[in-house]
XYZ file of C-alpha atoms in Angstrom:
453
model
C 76.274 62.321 110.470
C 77.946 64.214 107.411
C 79.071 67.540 108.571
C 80.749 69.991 106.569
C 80.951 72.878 107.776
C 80.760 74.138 111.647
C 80.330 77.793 112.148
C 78.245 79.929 114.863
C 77.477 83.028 112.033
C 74.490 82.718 110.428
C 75.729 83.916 106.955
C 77.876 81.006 107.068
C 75.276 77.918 106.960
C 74.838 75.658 104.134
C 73.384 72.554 104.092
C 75.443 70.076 106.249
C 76.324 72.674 108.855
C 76.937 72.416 112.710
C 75.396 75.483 113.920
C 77.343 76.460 117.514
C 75.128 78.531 119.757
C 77.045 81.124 121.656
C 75.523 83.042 124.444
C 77.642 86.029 125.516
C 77.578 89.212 127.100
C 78.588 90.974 123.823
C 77.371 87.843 121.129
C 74.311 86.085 121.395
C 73.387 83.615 118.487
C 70.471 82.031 119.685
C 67.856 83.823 118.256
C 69.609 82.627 114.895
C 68.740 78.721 115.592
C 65.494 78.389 113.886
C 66.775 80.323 110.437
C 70.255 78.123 110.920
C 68.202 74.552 110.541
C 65.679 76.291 107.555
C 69.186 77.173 106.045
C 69.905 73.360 106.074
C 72.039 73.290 109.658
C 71.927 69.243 110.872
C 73.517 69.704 114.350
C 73.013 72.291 116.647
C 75.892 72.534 119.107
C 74.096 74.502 122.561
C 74.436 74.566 126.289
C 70.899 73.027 126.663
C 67.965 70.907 124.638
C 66.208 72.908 122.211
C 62.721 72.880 120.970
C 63.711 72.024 117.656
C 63.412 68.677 115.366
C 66.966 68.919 114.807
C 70.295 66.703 116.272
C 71.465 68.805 118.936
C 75.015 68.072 121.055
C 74.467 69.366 124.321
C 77.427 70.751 125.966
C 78.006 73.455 128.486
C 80.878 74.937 126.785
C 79.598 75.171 123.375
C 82.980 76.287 122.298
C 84.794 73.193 123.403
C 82.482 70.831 121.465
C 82.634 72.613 118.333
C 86.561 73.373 118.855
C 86.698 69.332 119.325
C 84.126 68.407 116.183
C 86.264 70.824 114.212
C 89.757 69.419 114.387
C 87.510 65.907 112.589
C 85.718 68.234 110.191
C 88.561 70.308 109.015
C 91.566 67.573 109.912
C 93.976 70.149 106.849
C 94.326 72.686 109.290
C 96.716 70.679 110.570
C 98.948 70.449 107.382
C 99.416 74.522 107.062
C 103.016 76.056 108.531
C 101.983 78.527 110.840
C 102.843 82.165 111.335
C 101.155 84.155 114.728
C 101.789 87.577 115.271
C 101.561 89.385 118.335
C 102.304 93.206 119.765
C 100.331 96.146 120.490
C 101.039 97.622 117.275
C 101.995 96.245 114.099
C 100.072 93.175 113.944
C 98.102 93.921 111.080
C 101.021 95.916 108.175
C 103.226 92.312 109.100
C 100.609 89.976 108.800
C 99.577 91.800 105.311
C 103.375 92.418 104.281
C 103.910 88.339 104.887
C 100.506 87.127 102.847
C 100.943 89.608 100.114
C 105.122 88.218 99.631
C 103.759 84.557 100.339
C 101.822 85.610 97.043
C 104.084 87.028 94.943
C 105.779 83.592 95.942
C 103.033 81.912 94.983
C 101.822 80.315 97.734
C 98.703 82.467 99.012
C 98.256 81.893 102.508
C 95.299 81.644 105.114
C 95.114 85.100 106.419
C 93.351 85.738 110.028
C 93.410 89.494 111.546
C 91.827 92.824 112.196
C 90.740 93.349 109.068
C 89.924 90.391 107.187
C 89.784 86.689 107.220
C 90.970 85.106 104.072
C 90.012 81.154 103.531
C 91.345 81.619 99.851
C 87.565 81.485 99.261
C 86.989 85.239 99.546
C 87.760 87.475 102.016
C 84.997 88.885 104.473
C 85.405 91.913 106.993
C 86.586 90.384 110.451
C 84.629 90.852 113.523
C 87.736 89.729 115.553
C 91.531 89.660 115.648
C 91.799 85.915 116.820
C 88.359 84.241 116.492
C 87.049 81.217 117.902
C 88.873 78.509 118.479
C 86.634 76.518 115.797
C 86.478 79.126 113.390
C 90.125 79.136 113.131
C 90.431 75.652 112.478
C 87.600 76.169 110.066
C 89.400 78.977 108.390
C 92.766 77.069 107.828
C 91.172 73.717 107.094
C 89.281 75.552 103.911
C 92.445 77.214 102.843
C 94.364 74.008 103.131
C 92.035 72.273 100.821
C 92.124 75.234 98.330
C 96.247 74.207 97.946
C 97.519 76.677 101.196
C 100.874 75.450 102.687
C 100.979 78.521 105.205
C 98.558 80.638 107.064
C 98.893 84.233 108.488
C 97.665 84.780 112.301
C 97.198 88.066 114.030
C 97.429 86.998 117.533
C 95.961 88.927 120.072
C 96.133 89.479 123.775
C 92.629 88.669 124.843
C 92.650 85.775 122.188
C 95.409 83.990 124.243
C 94.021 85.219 127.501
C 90.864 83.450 126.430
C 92.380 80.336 125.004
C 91.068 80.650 121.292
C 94.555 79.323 120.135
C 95.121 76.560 122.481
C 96.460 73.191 120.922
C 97.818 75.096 118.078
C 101.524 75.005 117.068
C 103.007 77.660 114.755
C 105.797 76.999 113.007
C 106.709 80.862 113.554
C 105.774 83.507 116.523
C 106.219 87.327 115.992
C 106.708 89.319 118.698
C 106.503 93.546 116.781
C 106.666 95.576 120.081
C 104.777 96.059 123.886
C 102.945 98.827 124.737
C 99.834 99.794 126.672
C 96.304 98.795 125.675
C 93.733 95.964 126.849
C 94.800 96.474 130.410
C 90.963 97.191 131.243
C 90.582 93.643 130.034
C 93.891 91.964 131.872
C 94.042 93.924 134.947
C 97.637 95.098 134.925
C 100.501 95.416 132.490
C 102.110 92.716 133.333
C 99.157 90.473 132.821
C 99.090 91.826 129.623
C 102.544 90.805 128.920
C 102.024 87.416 130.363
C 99.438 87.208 128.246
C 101.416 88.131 125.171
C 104.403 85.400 125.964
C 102.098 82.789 125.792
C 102.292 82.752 122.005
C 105.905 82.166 122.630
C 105.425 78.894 124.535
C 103.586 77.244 121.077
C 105.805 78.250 118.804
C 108.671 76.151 117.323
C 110.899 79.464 116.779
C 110.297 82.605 118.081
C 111.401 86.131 116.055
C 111.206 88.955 118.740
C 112.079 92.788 118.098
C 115.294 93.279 119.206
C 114.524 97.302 119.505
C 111.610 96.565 121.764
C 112.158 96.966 125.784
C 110.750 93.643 126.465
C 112.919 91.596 124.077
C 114.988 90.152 126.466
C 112.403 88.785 128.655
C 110.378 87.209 125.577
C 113.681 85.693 124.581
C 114.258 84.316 127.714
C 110.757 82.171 127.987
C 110.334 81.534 124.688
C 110.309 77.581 124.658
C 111.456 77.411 121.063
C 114.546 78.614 118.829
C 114.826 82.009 119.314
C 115.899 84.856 116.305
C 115.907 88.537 116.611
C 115.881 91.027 114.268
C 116.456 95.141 115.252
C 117.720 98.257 113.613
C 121.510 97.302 113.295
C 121.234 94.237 115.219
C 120.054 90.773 115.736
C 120.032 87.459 112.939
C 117.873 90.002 110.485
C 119.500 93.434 110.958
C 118.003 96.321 108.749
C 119.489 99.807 107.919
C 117.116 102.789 106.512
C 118.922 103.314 103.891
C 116.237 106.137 102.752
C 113.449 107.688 104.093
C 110.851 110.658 103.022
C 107.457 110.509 102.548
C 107.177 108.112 99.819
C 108.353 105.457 101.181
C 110.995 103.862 103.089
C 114.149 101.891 100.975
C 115.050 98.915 103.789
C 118.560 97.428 103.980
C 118.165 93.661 105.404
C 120.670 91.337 105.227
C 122.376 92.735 102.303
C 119.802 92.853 100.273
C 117.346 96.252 99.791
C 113.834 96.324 99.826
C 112.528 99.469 98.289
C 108.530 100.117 99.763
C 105.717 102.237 99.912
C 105.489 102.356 103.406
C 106.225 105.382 105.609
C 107.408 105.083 108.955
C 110.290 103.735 110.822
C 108.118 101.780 112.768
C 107.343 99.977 109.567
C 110.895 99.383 109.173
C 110.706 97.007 111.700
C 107.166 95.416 110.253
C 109.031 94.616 106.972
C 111.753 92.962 109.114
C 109.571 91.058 111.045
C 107.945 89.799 107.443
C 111.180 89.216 106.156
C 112.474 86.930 108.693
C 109.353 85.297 108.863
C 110.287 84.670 105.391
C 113.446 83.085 105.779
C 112.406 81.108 109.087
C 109.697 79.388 106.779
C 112.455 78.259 104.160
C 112.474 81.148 101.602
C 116.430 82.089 100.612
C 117.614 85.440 100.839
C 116.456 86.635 97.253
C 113.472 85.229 97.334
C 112.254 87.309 100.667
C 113.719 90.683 99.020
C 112.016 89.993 95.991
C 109.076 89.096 97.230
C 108.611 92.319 99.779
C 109.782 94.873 96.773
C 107.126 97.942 96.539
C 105.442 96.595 99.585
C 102.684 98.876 100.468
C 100.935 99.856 103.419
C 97.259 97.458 104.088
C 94.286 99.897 104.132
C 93.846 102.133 107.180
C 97.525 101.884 108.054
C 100.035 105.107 107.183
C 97.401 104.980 104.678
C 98.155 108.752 102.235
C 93.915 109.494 101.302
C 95.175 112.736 99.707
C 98.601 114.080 98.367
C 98.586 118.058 97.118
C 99.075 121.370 99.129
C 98.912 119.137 102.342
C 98.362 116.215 102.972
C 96.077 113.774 104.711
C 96.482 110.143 106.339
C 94.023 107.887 108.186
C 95.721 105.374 110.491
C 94.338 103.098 112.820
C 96.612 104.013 115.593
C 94.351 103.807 118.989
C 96.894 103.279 121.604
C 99.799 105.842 123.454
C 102.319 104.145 121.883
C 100.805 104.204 117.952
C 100.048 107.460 117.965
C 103.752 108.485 119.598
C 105.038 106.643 116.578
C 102.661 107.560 113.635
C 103.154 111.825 114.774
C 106.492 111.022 115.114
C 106.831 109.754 111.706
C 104.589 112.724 110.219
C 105.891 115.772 111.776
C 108.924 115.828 109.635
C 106.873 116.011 106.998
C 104.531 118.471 108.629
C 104.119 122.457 108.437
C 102.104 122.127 110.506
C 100.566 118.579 112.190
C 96.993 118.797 112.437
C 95.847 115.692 114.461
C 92.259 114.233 114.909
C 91.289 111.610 117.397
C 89.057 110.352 119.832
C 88.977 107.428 122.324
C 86.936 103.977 122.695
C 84.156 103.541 125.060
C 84.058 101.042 126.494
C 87.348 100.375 126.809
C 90.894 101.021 129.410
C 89.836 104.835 130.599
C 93.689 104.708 131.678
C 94.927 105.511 128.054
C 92.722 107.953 127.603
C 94.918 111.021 129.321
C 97.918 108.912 127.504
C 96.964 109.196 124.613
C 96.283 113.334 125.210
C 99.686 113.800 126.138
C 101.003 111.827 122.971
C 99.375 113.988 120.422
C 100.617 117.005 122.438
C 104.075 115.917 122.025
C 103.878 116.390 118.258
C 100.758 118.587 117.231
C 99.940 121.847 116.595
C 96.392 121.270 116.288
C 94.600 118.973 118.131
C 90.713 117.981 117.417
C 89.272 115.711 119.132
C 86.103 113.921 118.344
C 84.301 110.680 118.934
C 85.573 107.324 117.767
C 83.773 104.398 118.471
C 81.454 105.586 121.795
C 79.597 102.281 122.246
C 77.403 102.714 125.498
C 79.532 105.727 126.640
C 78.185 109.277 126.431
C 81.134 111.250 123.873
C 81.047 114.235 126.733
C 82.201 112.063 129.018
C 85.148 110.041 127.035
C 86.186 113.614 126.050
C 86.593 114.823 128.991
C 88.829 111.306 130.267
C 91.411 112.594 127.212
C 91.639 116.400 127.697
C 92.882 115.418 131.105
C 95.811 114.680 129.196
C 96.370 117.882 127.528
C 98.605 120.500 129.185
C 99.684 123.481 126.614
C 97.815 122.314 123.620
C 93.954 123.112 123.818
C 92.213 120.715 121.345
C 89.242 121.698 119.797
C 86.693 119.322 120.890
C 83.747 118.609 117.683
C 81.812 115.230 119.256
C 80.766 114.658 115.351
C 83.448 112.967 113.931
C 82.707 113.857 109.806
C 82.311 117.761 111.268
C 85.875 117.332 113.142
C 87.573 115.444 110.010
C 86.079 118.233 107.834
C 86.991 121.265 110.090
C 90.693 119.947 110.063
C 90.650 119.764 106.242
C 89.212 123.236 106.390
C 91.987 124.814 108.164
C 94.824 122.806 106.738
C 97.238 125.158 104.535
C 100.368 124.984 102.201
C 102.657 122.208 103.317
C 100.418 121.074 106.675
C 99.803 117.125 107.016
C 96.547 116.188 108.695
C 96.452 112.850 110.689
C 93.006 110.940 110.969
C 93.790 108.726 113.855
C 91.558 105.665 115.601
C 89.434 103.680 113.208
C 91.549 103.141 110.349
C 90.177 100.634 107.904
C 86.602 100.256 109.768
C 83.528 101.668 107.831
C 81.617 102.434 110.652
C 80.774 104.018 113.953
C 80.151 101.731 117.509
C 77.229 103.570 118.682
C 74.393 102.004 121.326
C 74.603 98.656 120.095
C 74.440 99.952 116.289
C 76.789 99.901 113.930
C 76.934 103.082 111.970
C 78.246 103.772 108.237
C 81.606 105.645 108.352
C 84.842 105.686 106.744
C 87.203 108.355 107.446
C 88.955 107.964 104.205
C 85.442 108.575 102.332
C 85.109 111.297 104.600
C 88.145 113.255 102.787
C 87.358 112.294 99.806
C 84.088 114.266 99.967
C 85.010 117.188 101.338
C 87.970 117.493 98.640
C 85.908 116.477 96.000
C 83.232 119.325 96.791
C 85.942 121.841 96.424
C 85.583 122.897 100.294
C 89.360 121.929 100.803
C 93.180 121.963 98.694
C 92.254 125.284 96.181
């Protein structure tokens, strides 16, 4: 049997397809089965026999057949020099700093993360940092016979939890920082950590934060060649050698890297890109060059408006993000107008965290709804203002009537910081997925005149 392709997403099948059926508590793909074969699927991958004149490969983890049939189908994955990137924050600005440089160094990478997957046959919106173990094999295999010699992973916590990079090597593993988040998912923080050092134990050399708390014990278990890189220290030391709210001009190893980011947190991104960089075989000039006028990817530090005040939208969702993202702003800041919300869904033991962040830099605090899911707003809300001690937020469940009542009441020389969904267009809400973009958002109300005279 001649298959091509293997995928479990129904936009993907063409004819000569292995369709994988995946019954979850979140995913269920069944349903799709009888469009997949009129679409010209010729296996059908699924825990049990099917009423359909089609092959079928019974197996009861569906996953584990397909992951199997894949490493045949797509054999180039193989080929590509991996990079996997892991951390509560900062995944996604190194992953996009690295593939953007690997670019301008003409070699375009594979790309996996939170915002896109990138096969170097378009790029769609991701529905998961790491996805299945298949689908990333599927992923690199079609870069690698489009010419790619590297590919870009945003490894996550739950994806190594769950296995979905298992039998993978990478050439290079990323360590950005540890914070909280997920521990609904892994039970306690130092699952979560355990977790996170897993990458460490498939990866040929390991480049770990120096800066970060944790560094130590990564370097310690880390199974490969081990390289640090820190503010002043480590094999990739940086200096800020400038830093306003333009951008950020990076000193690493001698040579400086002048940006568009904003941030000193992002000072450390660019270092973790640019010894990724020089771990893959790159010289010296030819990371510097590569990362010059490196901007920020959408959604992250991203500036929607620049005039009396200013606006960003970051993605920042955890205690630690937001710390660092306010932290950044409020030099900047008048005054720092802040909105946010929390997840449903999701670790309730942030929530109060995350209050008592934004209270550390704001003046104004609104908080809204961000992605609900199956929660009720009211009661989400009241999780975070449990959090708040001197600062009373104003609390606007709509999330375009919060945005737009912070732009309202933003004056001469305020910054107003759109935090939670970043680069998403839309709203989690009962099962539905909802049109939104916070950046749009701004860009409407200014654009109407109601804001910036």
């Amino acid at each position: 049997m001649d298959v091509r392709e293997i995928t479990h997403l129904l936009e993907d099948v063409v004819p000569g397809t292995a369709f994988v059926v995946i019954e979850g508590r979140t995913f269920n793909n069944l349903p799709d089965v009888p469009e997949a074969i009129r679409r010209g699927a010729i296996l059908v991958i699924t825990p049990r026999h099917l009423p359909y004149d089609v092959p079928q490969m019974v197996a009861e983890d569906t996953r584990e057949a397909a992951t199997r049939l894949a490493d045949e189908v797509y054999p180039e994955w193989r080929t590509l020099r991996l990079v996997g990137i892991t951390g509560t924050n900062g995944k996604t600005t190194t992953a996009f700093l690295l593939r953007d440089a690997l670019r301008r160094l003409g070699h375009p990478p594979a790309l996996i993360g939170t915002v896109v997957w990138d096969d170097l046959h378009g790029e769609r919106p991701s529905s998961l940092t790491t996805p299945e173990p298949f689908y990333i094999r599927r992923i690199l295999g079609r870069a690698a016979r489009r010419g790619a010699r590297f590919g870009v992973m945003e490894v996550s916590s739950i994806g190594l939890a769950q296995g979905r990079v298992r039998g993978m090597r990478f050439h290079v593993g990323v360590l950005t920082n540890v914070g909280w988040d997920h521990i609904d998912y892994h039970g306690s923080f130092e699952e979560y950590l355990r977790a996170k050092l897993l990458l460490f134990k498939m990866a040929d050399r390991a480049l770990i934060n120096a800066d970060d708390p944790h560094a130590s014990l990564f370097e310690r278990e880390a199974t490969g060649s081990t390289f640090l890189y820190g503010e002043g220290k480590g094999d990739f030391p940086f200096e800020i050698v400038r830093e306003d709210a333009d951008g950020l001009h990076v000193r690493v190893e001698g040579c400086t890297v002048r940006t568009r980011l904003v941030g000193r947190f992002n000072a450390q991104n660019l270092a973790a890109a640019f010894g990724s960089l020089r771990l893959l075989g790159f010289s010296r000039e030819e990371a510097c060059s590569s990362l010059q006028d490196a901007r920020p990817p959408k959604g992250r530090m991203e500036r929607v408006h620049s005039g009396r005040f200013h606006v960003f939208v970051d993605y920042a969702h955890t205690p630690d993000a937001i710390d660092r993202v306010l932290a950044t702003l409020r030099p900047y800041a008048r005054r720092l107008i802040v909105v946010f919300g929390a997840g449903g869904n999701r670790d309730r033991g942030k929530r109060p965290k995350m209050a008592e962040a934004v209270e550390r830099w704001a003046d104004v605090a609104v908080l809204t709804t961000d992605n609900p899911r199956w929660e009720e707003p009211k009661r989400i809300n009241e999780d975070v203002r449990a959090g708040f001690g001197r600062l009373r937020p104003a609390v606007i469940e709509d999330r375009r009537a919060a945005i737009e009542y912070a732009l309202s009441i933003a004056r001469e020389g305020d910054v107003v910081a759109i935090l939670g969904k970043g680069h998403e267009t839309y709203q989690e809400v009962k099962g539905r997925k909802i049109p939104f973009d916070d950046a749009e958002v701004v860009r409407e109300f200014l654009l109407g005149g109601r804001g910036d005279d």
